[in-house]
PDB file of C-alpha atoms in Angstrom:
ATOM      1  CA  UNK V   1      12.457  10.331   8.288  1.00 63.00           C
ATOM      2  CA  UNK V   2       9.829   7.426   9.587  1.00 90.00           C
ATOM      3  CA  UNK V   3       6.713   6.173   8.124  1.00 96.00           C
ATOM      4  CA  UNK V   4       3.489   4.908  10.371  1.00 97.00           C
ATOM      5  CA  UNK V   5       2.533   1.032  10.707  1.00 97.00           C
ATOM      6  CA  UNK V   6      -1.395   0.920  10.726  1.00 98.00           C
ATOM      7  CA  UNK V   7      -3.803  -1.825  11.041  1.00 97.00           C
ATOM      8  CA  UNK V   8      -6.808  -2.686   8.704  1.00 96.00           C
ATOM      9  CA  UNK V   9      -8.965  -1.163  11.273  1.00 95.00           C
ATOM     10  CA  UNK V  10      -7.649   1.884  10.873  1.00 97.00           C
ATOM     11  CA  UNK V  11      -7.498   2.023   6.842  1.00 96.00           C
ATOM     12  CA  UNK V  12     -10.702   3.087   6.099  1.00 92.00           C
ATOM     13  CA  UNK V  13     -10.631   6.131   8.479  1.00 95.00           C
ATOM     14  CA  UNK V  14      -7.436   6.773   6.755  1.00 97.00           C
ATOM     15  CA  UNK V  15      -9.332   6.537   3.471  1.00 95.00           C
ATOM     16  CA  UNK V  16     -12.054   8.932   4.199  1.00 95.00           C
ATOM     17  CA  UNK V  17      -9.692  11.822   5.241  1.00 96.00           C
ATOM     18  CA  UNK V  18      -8.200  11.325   1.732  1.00 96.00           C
ATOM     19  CA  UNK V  19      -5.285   8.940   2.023  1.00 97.00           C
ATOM     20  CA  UNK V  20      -3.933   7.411  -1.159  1.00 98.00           C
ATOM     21  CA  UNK V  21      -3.158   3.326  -1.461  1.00 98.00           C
ATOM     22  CA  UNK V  22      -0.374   1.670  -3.276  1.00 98.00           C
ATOM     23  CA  UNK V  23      -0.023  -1.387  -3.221  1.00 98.00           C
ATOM     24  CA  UNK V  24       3.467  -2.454  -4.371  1.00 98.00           C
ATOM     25  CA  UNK V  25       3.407  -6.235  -4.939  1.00 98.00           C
ATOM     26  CA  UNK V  26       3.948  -7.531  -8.592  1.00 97.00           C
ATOM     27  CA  UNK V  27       1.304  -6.567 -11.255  1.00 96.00           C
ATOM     28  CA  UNK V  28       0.182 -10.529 -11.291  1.00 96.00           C
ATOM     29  CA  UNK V  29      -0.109 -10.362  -7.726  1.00 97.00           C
ATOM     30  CA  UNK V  30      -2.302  -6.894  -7.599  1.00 98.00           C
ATOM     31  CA  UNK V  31      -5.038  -8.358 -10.176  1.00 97.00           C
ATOM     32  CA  UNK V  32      -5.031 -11.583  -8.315  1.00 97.00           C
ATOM     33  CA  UNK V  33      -6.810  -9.833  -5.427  1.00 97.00           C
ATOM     34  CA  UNK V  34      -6.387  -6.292  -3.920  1.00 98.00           C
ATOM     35  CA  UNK V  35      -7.554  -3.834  -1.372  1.00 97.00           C
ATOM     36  CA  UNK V  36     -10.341  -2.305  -2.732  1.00 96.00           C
ATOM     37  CA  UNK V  37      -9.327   1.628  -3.989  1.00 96.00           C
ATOM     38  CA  UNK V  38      -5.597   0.445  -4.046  1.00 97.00           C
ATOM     39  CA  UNK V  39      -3.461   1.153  -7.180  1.00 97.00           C
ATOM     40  CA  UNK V  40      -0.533  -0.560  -8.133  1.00 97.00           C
ATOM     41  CA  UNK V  41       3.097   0.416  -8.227  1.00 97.00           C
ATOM     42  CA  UNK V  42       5.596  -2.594  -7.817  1.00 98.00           C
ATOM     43  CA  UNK V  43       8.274  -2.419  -6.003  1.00 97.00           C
ATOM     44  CA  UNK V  44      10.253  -3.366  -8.434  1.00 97.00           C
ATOM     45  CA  UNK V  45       9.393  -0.361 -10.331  1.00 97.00           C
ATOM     46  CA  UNK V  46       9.638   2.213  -7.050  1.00 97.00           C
ATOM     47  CA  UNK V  47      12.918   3.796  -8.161  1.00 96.00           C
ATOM     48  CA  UNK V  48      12.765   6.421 -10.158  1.00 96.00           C
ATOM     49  CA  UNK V  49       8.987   6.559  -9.427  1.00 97.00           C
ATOM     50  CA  UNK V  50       9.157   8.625  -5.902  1.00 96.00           C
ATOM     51  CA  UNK V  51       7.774  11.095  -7.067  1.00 95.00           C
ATOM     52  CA  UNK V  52       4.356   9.445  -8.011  1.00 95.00           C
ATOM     53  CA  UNK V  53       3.999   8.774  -3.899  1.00 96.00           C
ATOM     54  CA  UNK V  54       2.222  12.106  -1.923  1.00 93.00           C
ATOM     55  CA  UNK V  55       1.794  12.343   1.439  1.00 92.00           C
ATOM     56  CA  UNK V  56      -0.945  10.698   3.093  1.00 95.00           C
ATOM     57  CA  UNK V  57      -0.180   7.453   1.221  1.00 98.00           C
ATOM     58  CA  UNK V  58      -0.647   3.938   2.820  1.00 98.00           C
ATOM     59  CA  UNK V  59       1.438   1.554   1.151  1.00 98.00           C
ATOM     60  CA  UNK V  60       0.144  -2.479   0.854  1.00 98.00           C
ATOM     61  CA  UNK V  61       1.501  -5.767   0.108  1.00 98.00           C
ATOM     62  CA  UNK V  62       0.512  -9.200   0.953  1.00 98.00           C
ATOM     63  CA  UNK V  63       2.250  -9.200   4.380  1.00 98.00           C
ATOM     64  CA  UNK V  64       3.454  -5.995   5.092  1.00 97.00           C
ATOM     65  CA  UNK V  65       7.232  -6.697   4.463  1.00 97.00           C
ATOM     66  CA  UNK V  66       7.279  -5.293   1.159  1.00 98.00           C
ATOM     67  CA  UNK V  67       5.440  -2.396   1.770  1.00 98.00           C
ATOM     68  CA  UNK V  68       7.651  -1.522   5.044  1.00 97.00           C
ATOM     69  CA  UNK V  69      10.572  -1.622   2.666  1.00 97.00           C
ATOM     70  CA  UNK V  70       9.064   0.635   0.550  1.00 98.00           C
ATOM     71  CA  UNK V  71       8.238   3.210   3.204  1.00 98.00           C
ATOM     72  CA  UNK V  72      11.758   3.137   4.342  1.00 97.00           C
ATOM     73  CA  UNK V  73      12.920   3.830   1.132  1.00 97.00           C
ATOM     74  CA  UNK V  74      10.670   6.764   0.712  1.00 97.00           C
ATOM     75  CA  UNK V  75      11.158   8.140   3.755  1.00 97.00           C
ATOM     76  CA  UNK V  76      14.629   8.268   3.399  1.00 96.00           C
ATOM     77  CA  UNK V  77      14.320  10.071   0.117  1.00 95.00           C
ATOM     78  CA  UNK V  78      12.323  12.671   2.215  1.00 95.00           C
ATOM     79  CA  UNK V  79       8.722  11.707   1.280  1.00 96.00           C
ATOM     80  CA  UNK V  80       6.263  12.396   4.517  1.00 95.00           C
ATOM     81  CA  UNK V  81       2.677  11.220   5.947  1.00 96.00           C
ATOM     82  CA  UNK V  82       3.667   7.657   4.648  1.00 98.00           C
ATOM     83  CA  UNK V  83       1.759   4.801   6.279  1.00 98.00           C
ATOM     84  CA  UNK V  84       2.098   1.089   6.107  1.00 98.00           C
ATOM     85  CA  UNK V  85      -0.501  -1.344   6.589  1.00 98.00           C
ATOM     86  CA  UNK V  86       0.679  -4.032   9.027  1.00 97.00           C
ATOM     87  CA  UNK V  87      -0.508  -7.234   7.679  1.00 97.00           C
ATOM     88  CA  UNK V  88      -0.883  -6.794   4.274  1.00 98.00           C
ATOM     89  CA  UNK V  89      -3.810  -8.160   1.935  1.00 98.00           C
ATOM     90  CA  UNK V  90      -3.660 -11.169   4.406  1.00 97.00           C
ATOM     91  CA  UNK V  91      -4.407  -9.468   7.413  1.00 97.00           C
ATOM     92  CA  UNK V  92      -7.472  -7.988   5.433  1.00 97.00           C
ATOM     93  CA  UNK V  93      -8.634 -11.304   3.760  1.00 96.00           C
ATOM     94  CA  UNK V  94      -8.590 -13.093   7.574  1.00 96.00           C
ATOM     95  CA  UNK V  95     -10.773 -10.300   8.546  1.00 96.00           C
ATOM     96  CA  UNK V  96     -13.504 -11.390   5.839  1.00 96.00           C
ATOM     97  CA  UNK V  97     -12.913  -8.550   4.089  1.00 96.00           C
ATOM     98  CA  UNK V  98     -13.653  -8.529  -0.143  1.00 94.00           C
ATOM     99  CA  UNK V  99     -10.627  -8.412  -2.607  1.00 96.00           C
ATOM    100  CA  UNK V 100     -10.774  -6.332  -5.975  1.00 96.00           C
ATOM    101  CA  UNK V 101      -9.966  -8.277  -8.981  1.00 95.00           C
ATOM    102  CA  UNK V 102      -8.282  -6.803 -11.946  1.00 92.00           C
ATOM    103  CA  UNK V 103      -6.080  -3.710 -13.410  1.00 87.00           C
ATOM    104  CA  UNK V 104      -8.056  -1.025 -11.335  1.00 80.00           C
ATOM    105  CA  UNK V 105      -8.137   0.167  -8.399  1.00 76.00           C
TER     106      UNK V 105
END
């Protein structure tokens, strides 16, 4: 099983035809500043959790490395349509783009 690497460009088309975010960096790191729409499941907290992740789900982190990780993972459990967005919350802050404070999405 394989996951997709997308760009910010390409998130909010992604959005509109009803893909989920999840952004898996830390809870402190999430309410610092997120995508806006993205929820938060850690990492750290991924296992035993698979089953909260659909198809159609981008998965964010500040870089990218993170969320790769955890579309490997998934995919090798069997989960499909997962996407990860190259770059991270970096690649979208560089682009200008606003950051959601806070515990929601």
């Amino acid at each position: 099983m394989t996951y997709q690497d997308i760009f910010t460009t390409e998130l909010e088309g992604k959005t509109r035809h009803g893909a989920r975010l999840i952004d898996v960096r830390e809870r402190e790191e999430y309410t610092a500043g997120h995508i806006p729409g993205a929820a938060n499941l850690p990492l750290s907290e991924l296992v035993g959790r698979e089953d909260d992740i659909g198809p159609d789900t981008v998965l964010i982190c500040a870089s990218g490395n993170r969320s790769s990780q955890a579309a490997a993972y998934l995919a090798a459990q069997g989960k499909t349509g997962l996407m990860n967005l190259s770059g991270g919350t970096a690649a979208w802050r560089r682009e200008g783009r606003a950051l959601t404070q806070g515990d929601q999405p």
